[in-house]
Short mmCIF file of C-alpha atoms in Angstrom, two decimals:
data_model
loop_
_atom_site.label_atom_id
_atom_site.label_comp_id
_atom_site.label_asym_id
_atom_site.label_seq_id
_atom_site.Cartn_x
_atom_site.Cartn_y
_atom_site.Cartn_z
CA MET A 17 27.96 -4.74 -7.54
CA SER A 18 24.65 -4.16 -9.31
CA ALA A 19 21.51 -2.45 -8.07
CA VAL A 20 17.82 -1.86 -8.66
CA LEU A 21 16.37 1.64 -8.54
CA VAL A 22 12.83 1.56 -7.13
CA VAL A 23 10.62 4.52 -8.06
CA ASN A 24 7.26 5.59 -6.63
CA SER A 25 6.02 8.54 -8.63
CA GLY A 26 3.22 10.85 -7.51
CA SER A 27 1.72 13.79 -9.37
CA SER A 28 4.07 16.26 -7.65
CA SER A 29 6.54 13.95 -5.90
CA LEU A 30 9.07 11.24 -6.56
CA LYS A 31 10.28 8.71 -3.99
CA TYR A 32 13.23 6.51 -4.82
CA GLN A 33 15.42 3.86 -3.26
CA LEU A 34 18.57 2.20 -4.56
CA ILE A 35 18.79 -1.44 -3.50
CA ASP A 36 21.77 -3.77 -3.86
CA ALA A 37 20.68 -6.67 -6.05
CA ALA A 38 22.67 -9.28 -4.12
CA SER A 39 22.50 -8.23 -0.47
CA GLU A 40 19.10 -6.48 -0.71
CA GLU A 41 20.59 -3.63 1.32
CA ALA A 42 19.18 -0.14 0.77
CA LEU A 43 22.16 1.85 -0.50
CA ALA A 44 20.35 5.19 -0.79
CA SER A 45 16.90 6.71 -0.72
CA GLY A 46 15.33 10.04 -1.44
CA LEU A 47 12.23 12.15 -1.83
CA ILE A 48 11.66 14.89 -4.38
CA GLU A 49 8.68 17.09 -3.53
CA ARG A 50 6.76 20.04 -4.96
CA ILE A 51 7.48 19.12 -8.58
CA GLY A 52 5.97 21.78 -10.85
CA GLU A 53 5.91 24.47 -8.18
CA ALA A 54 8.09 27.58 -7.99
CA SER A 55 10.60 25.84 -5.73
CA GLY A 56 10.98 22.10 -5.29
CA HIS A 57 12.70 20.26 -2.47
CA ILE A 58 14.97 17.20 -2.52
CA ARG A 59 16.10 15.05 0.40
CA HIS A 60 18.72 12.43 -0.46
CA ARG A 61 20.05 9.93 2.06
CA GLY A 62 23.29 8.30 0.96
CA PRO A 63 26.46 6.84 2.48
CA GLY A 64 27.57 10.25 3.78
CA GLY A 65 24.29 11.13 5.46
CA THR A 66 21.34 13.26 4.41
CA THR A 67 21.58 16.08 1.88
CA GLU A 68 18.77 18.57 1.22
CA ARG A 69 18.39 21.00 -1.65
CA SER A 70 15.75 23.49 -2.77
CA LEU A 71 15.56 24.35 -6.46
CA PRO A 72 12.99 24.62 -9.25
CA ILE A 73 11.90 21.18 -10.48
CA PRO A 74 9.49 21.88 -13.35
CA ASP A 75 8.66 18.25 -14.15
CA HIS A 76 9.56 14.63 -13.42
CA THR A 77 12.31 14.63 -16.05
CA ALA A 78 14.01 17.45 -14.18
CA GLY A 79 13.46 15.49 -10.97
CA PHE A 80 15.42 12.55 -12.35
CA ARG A 81 18.22 14.87 -13.48
CA ALA A 82 18.42 16.27 -9.95
CA MET A 83 18.47 12.72 -8.55
CA LEU A 84 21.35 11.78 -10.87
CA ASP A 85 23.27 14.87 -9.76
CA LEU A 86 22.90 13.78 -6.13
CA PHE A 87 24.02 10.23 -6.85
CA ALA A 88 27.08 11.70 -8.59
CA SER A 89 27.95 14.22 -5.86
CA GLU A 90 26.77 12.48 -2.68
CA GLY A 91 26.86 8.82 -3.68
CA PRO A 92 26.57 6.02 -4.02
CA SER A 93 28.06 6.04 -7.50
CA LEU A 94 25.84 4.51 -10.16
CA ASP A 95 29.00 3.66 -12.09
CA GLU A 96 30.09 1.45 -9.19
CA ASN A 97 26.52 0.18 -8.66
CA PRO A 98 25.21 -0.16 -12.23
CA LEU A 99 21.48 -0.54 -12.57
CA VAL A 100 20.11 -3.87 -13.78
CA ALA A 101 16.50 -2.66 -13.54
CA VAL A 102 14.31 0.28 -12.60
CA GLY A 103 11.22 -0.91 -10.74
CA HIS A 104 8.12 1.26 -10.79
CA ARG A 105 5.17 1.09 -8.45
CA VAL A 106 1.95 1.27 -10.48
CA VAL A 107 -1.27 1.37 -8.51
CA HIS A 108 -3.83 -0.11 -10.89
CA GLY A 109 -3.23 -2.99 -13.28
CA GLY A 110 -6.89 -3.89 -13.75
CA LYS A 111 -7.32 -7.54 -14.64
CA ARG A 112 -4.66 -7.34 -17.36
CA PHE A 113 -1.54 -7.36 -15.21
CA PHE A 114 -1.02 -10.18 -12.72
CA GLU A 115 2.79 -10.21 -12.46
CA PRO A 116 5.74 -7.78 -12.72
CA THR A 117 5.90 -6.63 -16.31
CA ILE A 118 8.70 -5.23 -18.47
CA VAL A 119 7.59 -1.79 -19.63
CA THR A 120 6.97 -1.48 -23.37
CA PRO A 121 5.03 1.11 -25.37
CA LEU A 122 2.02 -1.24 -25.28
CA VAL A 123 2.28 -1.59 -21.49
CA GLU A 124 2.34 2.20 -21.18
CA ILE A 125 -0.79 2.45 -23.32
CA ASN A 126 -2.51 -0.06 -21.04
CA ILE A 127 -1.47 1.80 -17.86
CA GLU A 128 -2.86 4.98 -19.38
CA ASP A 129 -6.07 3.22 -20.39
CA LEU A 130 -6.57 2.08 -16.79
CA ALA A 131 -6.28 5.65 -15.49
CA ASP A 132 -10.05 5.99 -15.20
CA LEU A 133 -9.91 3.36 -12.43
CA ALA A 134 -7.12 5.21 -10.57
CA PRO A 135 -7.16 8.82 -11.80
CA LEU A 136 -5.00 10.10 -8.93
CA HIS A 137 -2.33 7.44 -9.34
CA ASN A 138 -1.87 5.84 -12.76
CA PRO A 139 -1.21 9.09 -14.66
CA ALA A 140 1.41 10.07 -12.07
CA ASN A 141 2.95 6.58 -12.16
CA LEU A 142 3.16 6.85 -15.95
CA GLN A 143 4.83 10.26 -15.73
CA GLY A 144 7.51 8.71 -13.57
CA ILE A 145 8.02 5.79 -15.95
CA ARG A 146 8.45 8.05 -18.98
CA ALA A 147 10.82 10.39 -17.16
CA ALA A 148 12.86 7.44 -15.87
CA GLU A 149 13.12 5.99 -19.37
CA LYS A 150 14.74 9.24 -20.50
CA ALA A 151 17.17 9.15 -17.57
CA PHE A 152 17.99 5.44 -17.97
CA PRO A 153 17.30 4.55 -21.63
CA ASP A 154 19.47 1.42 -21.64
CA VAL A 155 18.07 -0.19 -18.47
CA PRO A 156 14.98 -2.46 -18.34
CA HIS A 157 12.02 -0.80 -16.65
CA VAL A 158 9.55 -2.96 -14.76
CA ALA A 159 6.01 -2.11 -13.68
CA VAL A 160 4.95 -3.73 -10.39
CA PHE A 161 1.22 -3.41 -9.80
CA ASP A 162 -0.52 -2.94 -6.44
CA THR A 163 -3.44 -4.99 -7.74
CA ALA A 164 -1.44 -7.96 -9.06
CA PHE A 165 -1.31 -9.99 -5.84
CA HIS A 166 -5.11 -9.99 -5.70
CA GLN A 167 -5.56 -11.54 -9.14
CA THR A 168 -6.03 -14.85 -7.31
CA LEU A 169 -9.33 -13.68 -5.78
CA PRO A 170 -12.10 -16.13 -6.70
CA PRO A 171 -14.95 -14.76 -8.83
CA ALA A 172 -17.35 -14.78 -5.86
CA ALA A 173 -14.95 -12.46 -4.01
CA TYR A 174 -14.30 -9.96 -6.80
CA THR A 175 -17.81 -9.75 -8.28
CA TYR A 176 -20.20 -6.93 -7.39
CA ALA A 177 -23.89 -7.89 -7.59
CA ILE A 178 -24.90 -5.33 -10.20
CA ASP A 179 -26.00 -5.67 -13.83
CA ALA A 180 -23.40 -7.99 -15.33
CA GLU A 181 -23.24 -6.36 -18.77
CA LEU A 182 -22.82 -2.90 -17.27
CA ALA A 183 -20.13 -4.14 -14.91
CA ASP A 184 -18.23 -5.81 -17.75
CA LYS A 185 -18.45 -2.78 -20.03
CA TYR A 186 -17.08 -0.38 -17.42
CA ARG A 187 -14.70 -2.85 -15.69
CA VAL A 188 -16.57 -2.69 -12.40
CA ARG A 189 -15.27 -5.37 -10.06
CA ARG A 190 -13.13 -5.64 -6.94
CA TYR A 191 -9.39 -5.39 -7.63
CA GLY A 192 -7.79 -4.82 -4.20
CA PHE A 193 -4.69 -2.77 -3.41
CA HIS A 194 -1.59 -2.79 -1.16
CA GLY A 195 -0.83 -6.08 -2.88
CA THR A 196 2.93 -5.54 -2.84
CA SER A 197 2.82 -5.07 0.94
CA HIS A 198 0.46 -8.00 1.56
CA LYS A 199 2.66 -10.30 -0.52
CA TYR A 200 5.87 -9.22 1.19
CA VAL A 201 4.45 -9.41 4.71
CA SER A 202 2.70 -12.78 4.31
CA GLU A 203 5.84 -14.37 2.84
CA THR A 204 8.08 -12.75 5.46
CA ALA A 205 5.78 -14.00 8.24
CA ALA A 206 6.11 -17.58 7.01
CA GLU A 207 9.89 -17.25 6.71
CA PHE A 208 10.15 -15.66 10.18
CA LEU A 209 8.17 -18.52 11.73
CA GLY A 210 10.09 -21.15 9.77
CA ARG A 211 6.85 -22.59 8.44
CA PRO A 212 5.89 -23.46 4.84
CA LEU A 213 3.86 -20.67 3.25
CA ALA A 214 1.67 -23.29 1.58
CA GLU A 215 0.47 -24.53 4.98
CA LEU A 216 -0.59 -21.19 6.47
CA LYS A 217 -3.91 -19.40 6.69
CA GLN A 218 -3.09 -15.75 7.30
CA ILE A 219 -4.71 -12.36 7.79
CA VAL A 220 -2.54 -9.33 7.07
CA LEU A 221 -3.66 -5.92 8.37
CA HIS A 222 -1.90 -3.09 6.51
CA LEU A 223 -2.74 -0.10 8.69
CA GLY A 224 -1.42 3.29 7.65
CA ASN A 225 -3.07 6.44 6.35
CA GLY A 226 -4.47 4.02 3.81
CA ALA A 227 -5.56 0.71 5.33
CA SER A 228 -6.59 -2.70 4.06
CA ALA A 229 -7.04 -6.27 5.23
CA CYS A 230 -6.14 -9.35 3.24
CA ALA A 231 -6.93 -13.04 3.72
CA VAL A 232 -4.02 -15.12 2.44
CA ASP A 233 -4.44 -18.87 2.02
CA ALA A 234 -1.27 -20.81 1.14
CA GLY A 235 0.35 -17.62 -0.15
CA ARG A 236 -2.59 -16.61 -2.33
CA SER A 237 -4.88 -13.63 -1.77
CA VAL A 238 -8.42 -14.97 -1.49
CA GLU A 239 -10.15 -11.85 -0.10
CA THR A 240 -9.23 -8.24 0.53
CA SER A 241 -11.04 -5.20 1.86
CA MET A 242 -10.36 -2.66 -0.91
CA GLY A 243 -12.43 -2.93 -4.07
CA LEU A 244 -12.76 -1.16 -7.41
CA THR A 245 -10.74 1.64 -5.83
CA PRO A 246 -8.81 2.01 -2.55
CA LEU A 247 -11.91 3.57 -0.95
CA GLU A 248 -13.68 0.39 0.16
CA GLY A 249 -13.03 -1.43 3.43
CA LEU A 250 -11.40 -0.23 6.64
CA VAL A 251 -11.66 3.27 8.11
CA MET A 252 -8.61 5.26 6.93
CA GLY A 253 -6.98 8.62 7.51
CA THR A 254 -9.23 10.56 5.15
CA ARG A 255 -11.23 7.78 3.41
CA SER A 256 -14.55 6.45 4.66
CA GLY A 257 -14.12 2.76 3.94
CA ASP A 258 -17.30 0.67 3.73
CA LEU A 259 -20.44 2.70 3.11
CA ASP A 260 -24.03 2.02 2.10
CA PRO A 261 -24.05 3.23 -1.54
CA ALA A 262 -27.46 4.79 -0.92
CA VAL A 263 -25.67 7.37 1.24
CA LEU A 264 -24.35 8.89 -1.99
CA LEU A 265 -27.82 9.00 -3.53
CA HIS A 266 -29.21 10.57 -0.37
CA LEU A 267 -26.50 13.28 -0.29
CA ALA A 268 -26.87 13.95 -4.00
CA ARG A 269 -30.60 14.50 -3.59
CA ARG A 270 -30.74 16.28 -0.25
CA ALA A 271 -27.36 18.04 0.04
CA HIS A 272 -27.14 18.63 -3.76
CA LEU A 273 -23.60 17.25 -3.94
CA ASP A 274 -22.37 16.40 -7.44
CA THR A 275 -20.00 13.55 -8.27
CA ASP A 276 -16.86 15.65 -7.75
CA ALA A 277 -18.08 16.84 -4.35
CA LEU A 278 -18.95 13.28 -3.32
CA ASP A 279 -15.54 12.07 -4.46
CA GLU A 280 -13.88 14.82 -2.42
CA LEU A 281 -16.02 13.97 0.61
CA LEU A 282 -15.34 10.24 0.65
CA ASN A 283 -11.66 10.28 -0.30
CA ARG A 284 -10.34 13.44 1.34
CA ARG A 285 -12.75 14.54 4.08
CA SER A 286 -13.89 11.29 5.69
CA GLY A 287 -12.27 8.58 7.83
CA LEU A 288 -10.44 9.86 10.90
CA LEU A 289 -10.44 13.39 9.50
CA GLY A 290 -14.21 13.38 9.03
CA LEU A 291 -14.94 11.88 12.44
CA ALA A 292 -12.33 13.62 14.59
CA GLY A 293 -11.02 16.55 12.56
CA ARG A 294 -7.57 14.93 12.41
CA GLY A 295 -6.29 12.50 9.77
CA ASP A 296 -3.29 11.15 11.69
CA MET A 297 -3.96 8.36 14.20
CA ARG A 298 -1.31 9.77 16.57
CA ASP A 299 -3.16 13.07 16.78
CA VAL A 300 -6.50 11.31 17.19
CA ARG A 301 -5.07 9.12 19.97
CA HIS A 302 -3.70 12.16 21.82
CA ALA A 303 -7.06 13.94 21.54
CA ALA A 304 -8.95 10.85 22.75
CA ASP A 305 -6.61 10.51 25.75
CA SER A 306 -7.34 14.17 26.53
CA GLY A 307 -11.07 13.50 26.70
CA ASP A 308 -12.17 14.37 23.17
CA ALA A 309 -15.35 12.32 22.64
CA ALA A 310 -15.26 12.62 18.83
CA ALA A 311 -11.71 11.28 18.75
CA ARG A 312 -12.66 8.39 21.02
CA LEU A 313 -15.56 7.53 18.73
CA ALA A 314 -13.24 7.64 15.72
CA ILE A 315 -10.89 5.10 17.32
CA ASP A 316 -13.81 2.91 18.37
CA THR A 317 -15.10 2.96 14.79
CA VAL A 318 -11.69 1.93 13.45
CA VAL A 319 -11.51 -0.90 15.99
CA HIS A 320 -15.07 -2.07 15.26
CA ARG A 321 -14.32 -2.31 11.53
CA LEU A 322 -11.05 -4.16 12.17
CA ARG A 323 -12.74 -6.74 14.38
CA HIS A 324 -15.45 -7.19 11.77
CA TYR A 325 -12.88 -8.06 9.11
CA ILE A 326 -10.81 -10.30 11.39
CA GLY A 327 -13.90 -12.35 12.22
CA ALA A 328 -15.14 -12.49 8.64
CA TYR A 329 -11.78 -13.52 7.21
CA THR A 330 -11.22 -16.17 9.88
CA ALA A 331 -14.54 -17.71 8.89
CA LEU A 332 -13.77 -17.40 5.18
CA LEU A 333 -10.38 -19.10 5.61
CA GLY A 334 -11.90 -21.87 7.71
CA GLY A 335 -9.48 -21.13 10.54
CA LEU A 336 -6.47 -18.95 11.17
CA ASP A 337 -2.79 -19.64 11.81
CA VAL A 338 -1.19 -16.19 11.65
CA LEU A 339 -2.46 -12.63 12.03
CA THR A 340 0.03 -9.87 11.18
CA PHE A 341 0.00 -6.11 11.71
CA THR A 342 2.06 -3.94 9.38
CA ALA A 343 2.54 -0.36 8.04
CA GLY A 344 2.87 2.81 10.10
CA VAL A 345 -0.10 2.45 12.44
CA GLY A 346 -0.05 -1.34 12.53
CA GLU A 347 3.65 -1.45 13.40
CA ASN A 348 3.67 1.35 15.99
CA ASP A 349 0.28 1.65 17.74
CA GLU A 350 0.24 -1.02 20.45
CA GLN A 351 -3.01 0.37 21.89
CA LEU A 352 -4.86 -0.11 18.61
CA ARG A 353 -3.53 -3.67 18.29
CA ALA A 354 -4.71 -4.47 21.82
CA GLU A 355 -8.11 -2.89 21.27
CA ALA A 356 -8.64 -4.69 17.96
CA LEU A 357 -7.85 -8.12 19.45
CA ARG A 358 -9.53 -7.73 22.84
CA GLY A 359 -12.15 -10.43 23.37
CA LEU A 360 -11.11 -12.51 20.36
CA GLU A 361 -9.99 -15.47 22.46
CA VAL A 362 -12.94 -17.33 20.93
CA PHE A 363 -10.89 -17.36 17.69
CA GLY A 364 -7.80 -18.61 19.51
CA ILE A 365 -6.18 -15.16 19.64
CA ARG A 366 -4.41 -14.23 22.88
CA LEU A 367 -2.16 -11.19 23.02
CA ASP A 368 0.84 -10.91 25.34
CA PRO A 369 0.75 -7.33 26.76
CA GLU A 370 4.50 -7.09 27.33
CA ARG A 371 5.40 -8.36 23.87
CA ASN A 372 2.79 -6.07 22.34
CA ALA A 373 4.35 -3.05 24.08
CA SER A 374 7.77 -3.78 22.57
CA THR A 375 9.09 -0.98 20.37
CA SER A 376 11.44 -3.16 18.34
CA ARG A 377 11.60 -2.41 14.63
CA ASP A 378 12.17 -6.06 13.79
CA ALA A 379 9.60 -8.72 13.00
CA ARG A 380 8.31 -10.10 16.29
CA VAL A 381 5.70 -12.29 17.96
CA ILE A 382 3.25 -10.38 20.17
CA SER A 383 0.87 -13.22 21.00
CA ALA A 384 0.96 -15.27 24.21
CA ASP A 385 2.64 -18.67 24.25
CA ASP A 386 -0.74 -20.38 24.63
CA SER A 387 -2.34 -18.50 21.72
CA ALA A 388 -3.61 -20.86 19.03
CA VAL A 389 -3.12 -18.06 16.49
CA THR A 390 0.33 -16.52 16.18
CA VAL A 391 0.08 -12.73 16.16
CA LEU A 392 3.00 -10.85 14.59
CA VAL A 393 4.22 -7.38 13.85
CA VAL A 394 6.16 -7.42 10.57
CA PRO A 395 7.51 -4.14 9.17
CA THR A 396 6.56 -3.89 5.53
CA ASN A 397 9.14 -3.17 2.84
CA GLU A 398 7.36 -2.47 -0.42
CA GLU A 399 10.52 -1.10 -2.03
CA LEU A 400 12.38 -4.36 -1.45
CA GLU A 401 9.44 -6.35 -2.80
CA ILE A 402 9.36 -4.18 -5.93
CA ALA A 403 13.11 -4.71 -6.36
CA ARG A 404 12.71 -8.47 -6.00
CA GLN A 405 9.87 -8.58 -8.51
CA SER A 406 11.79 -6.35 -10.93
CA LEU A 407 14.75 -8.75 -10.85
CA GLN A 408 12.33 -11.64 -11.35
CA ALA A 409 10.85 -9.96 -14.42
CA VAL A 410 14.26 -9.15 -15.91
CA ALA A 411 15.54 -12.68 -15.29
CA GLY A 412 12.43 -14.15 -16.90
CA GLU A 413 12.09 -11.39 -19.50
CA GLY A 414 8.54 -10.93 -18.20
#
């Protein structure tokens, strides 16, 4: 048996999952938190259940050593499940990376060079790659980029209407994110329905703390809601989504906010948190049900933005075959799904209330039998998609 280790490295955290290369079964998973603090925490889920440990984890290299200790003591054994690849999630690939890529020193330099486009993510992703290379020096490492799936956007979709020379010099364009999820979900939807991917016009709504919409035509991303950064688009947990750029100029002049303060405002203090004082949709929903007017407005704003994108993407695609909800909120909040689709019968969308209320964790149809558009809930699995793409890169020496 051989396996792929999938790694998602943050600045102070490390998520991992061990996936069987043949069966695609998750053999183990874990989360290492508070890296660099006085005491770190590890939670490892293996064949014998969940094990937790607290110990100092000064850096990501130490985090990988702790992970290896847990594989050795709690299983599964990496000797019995030898790694054929380590797949790394990398948030920003710019316009350079459009497919899973074997990590080389030059690739690392490019990931580092793109850090100005994703300062919170790419440096942390690179830390994880370099630490993993020390832990597994004889295994191919593969970078899988969130932006890669959106490299098929046409120029009219990715171009911002600003000075062209300035945009080119500073790499200002729309890149899109959540690409790994959008790719996995759109392909899984086609497989679930038993229909050729090449024949389907799809909208995928990835709704979690971060949220994005994607229009997928014949398996290719042709439009997506996130832009230069993950800030653009839908209302999110703490991010504003779409905003008149003059708002920033106005706040800079009148509220005397500098660039760092504006960045903090839009990325960490906006969205649901800014509107309702709570960044988690479950908490906002509970408050709204209890009569909190600010929470109700926050939900209405989320719904309004969702409907806007559904309508726009249906028009852009020239019709719609499949609309899919995914990620934490999309998979679990039946009220939000119903609110977002209410009144969209004009687009051929008819929800079945009983199917929508189902709490199944499997892919499922939630539209009515007479709905012209098939509406699905498809649980995303970005780790599996990264494993698949890592194997693809190793097989093709990408």
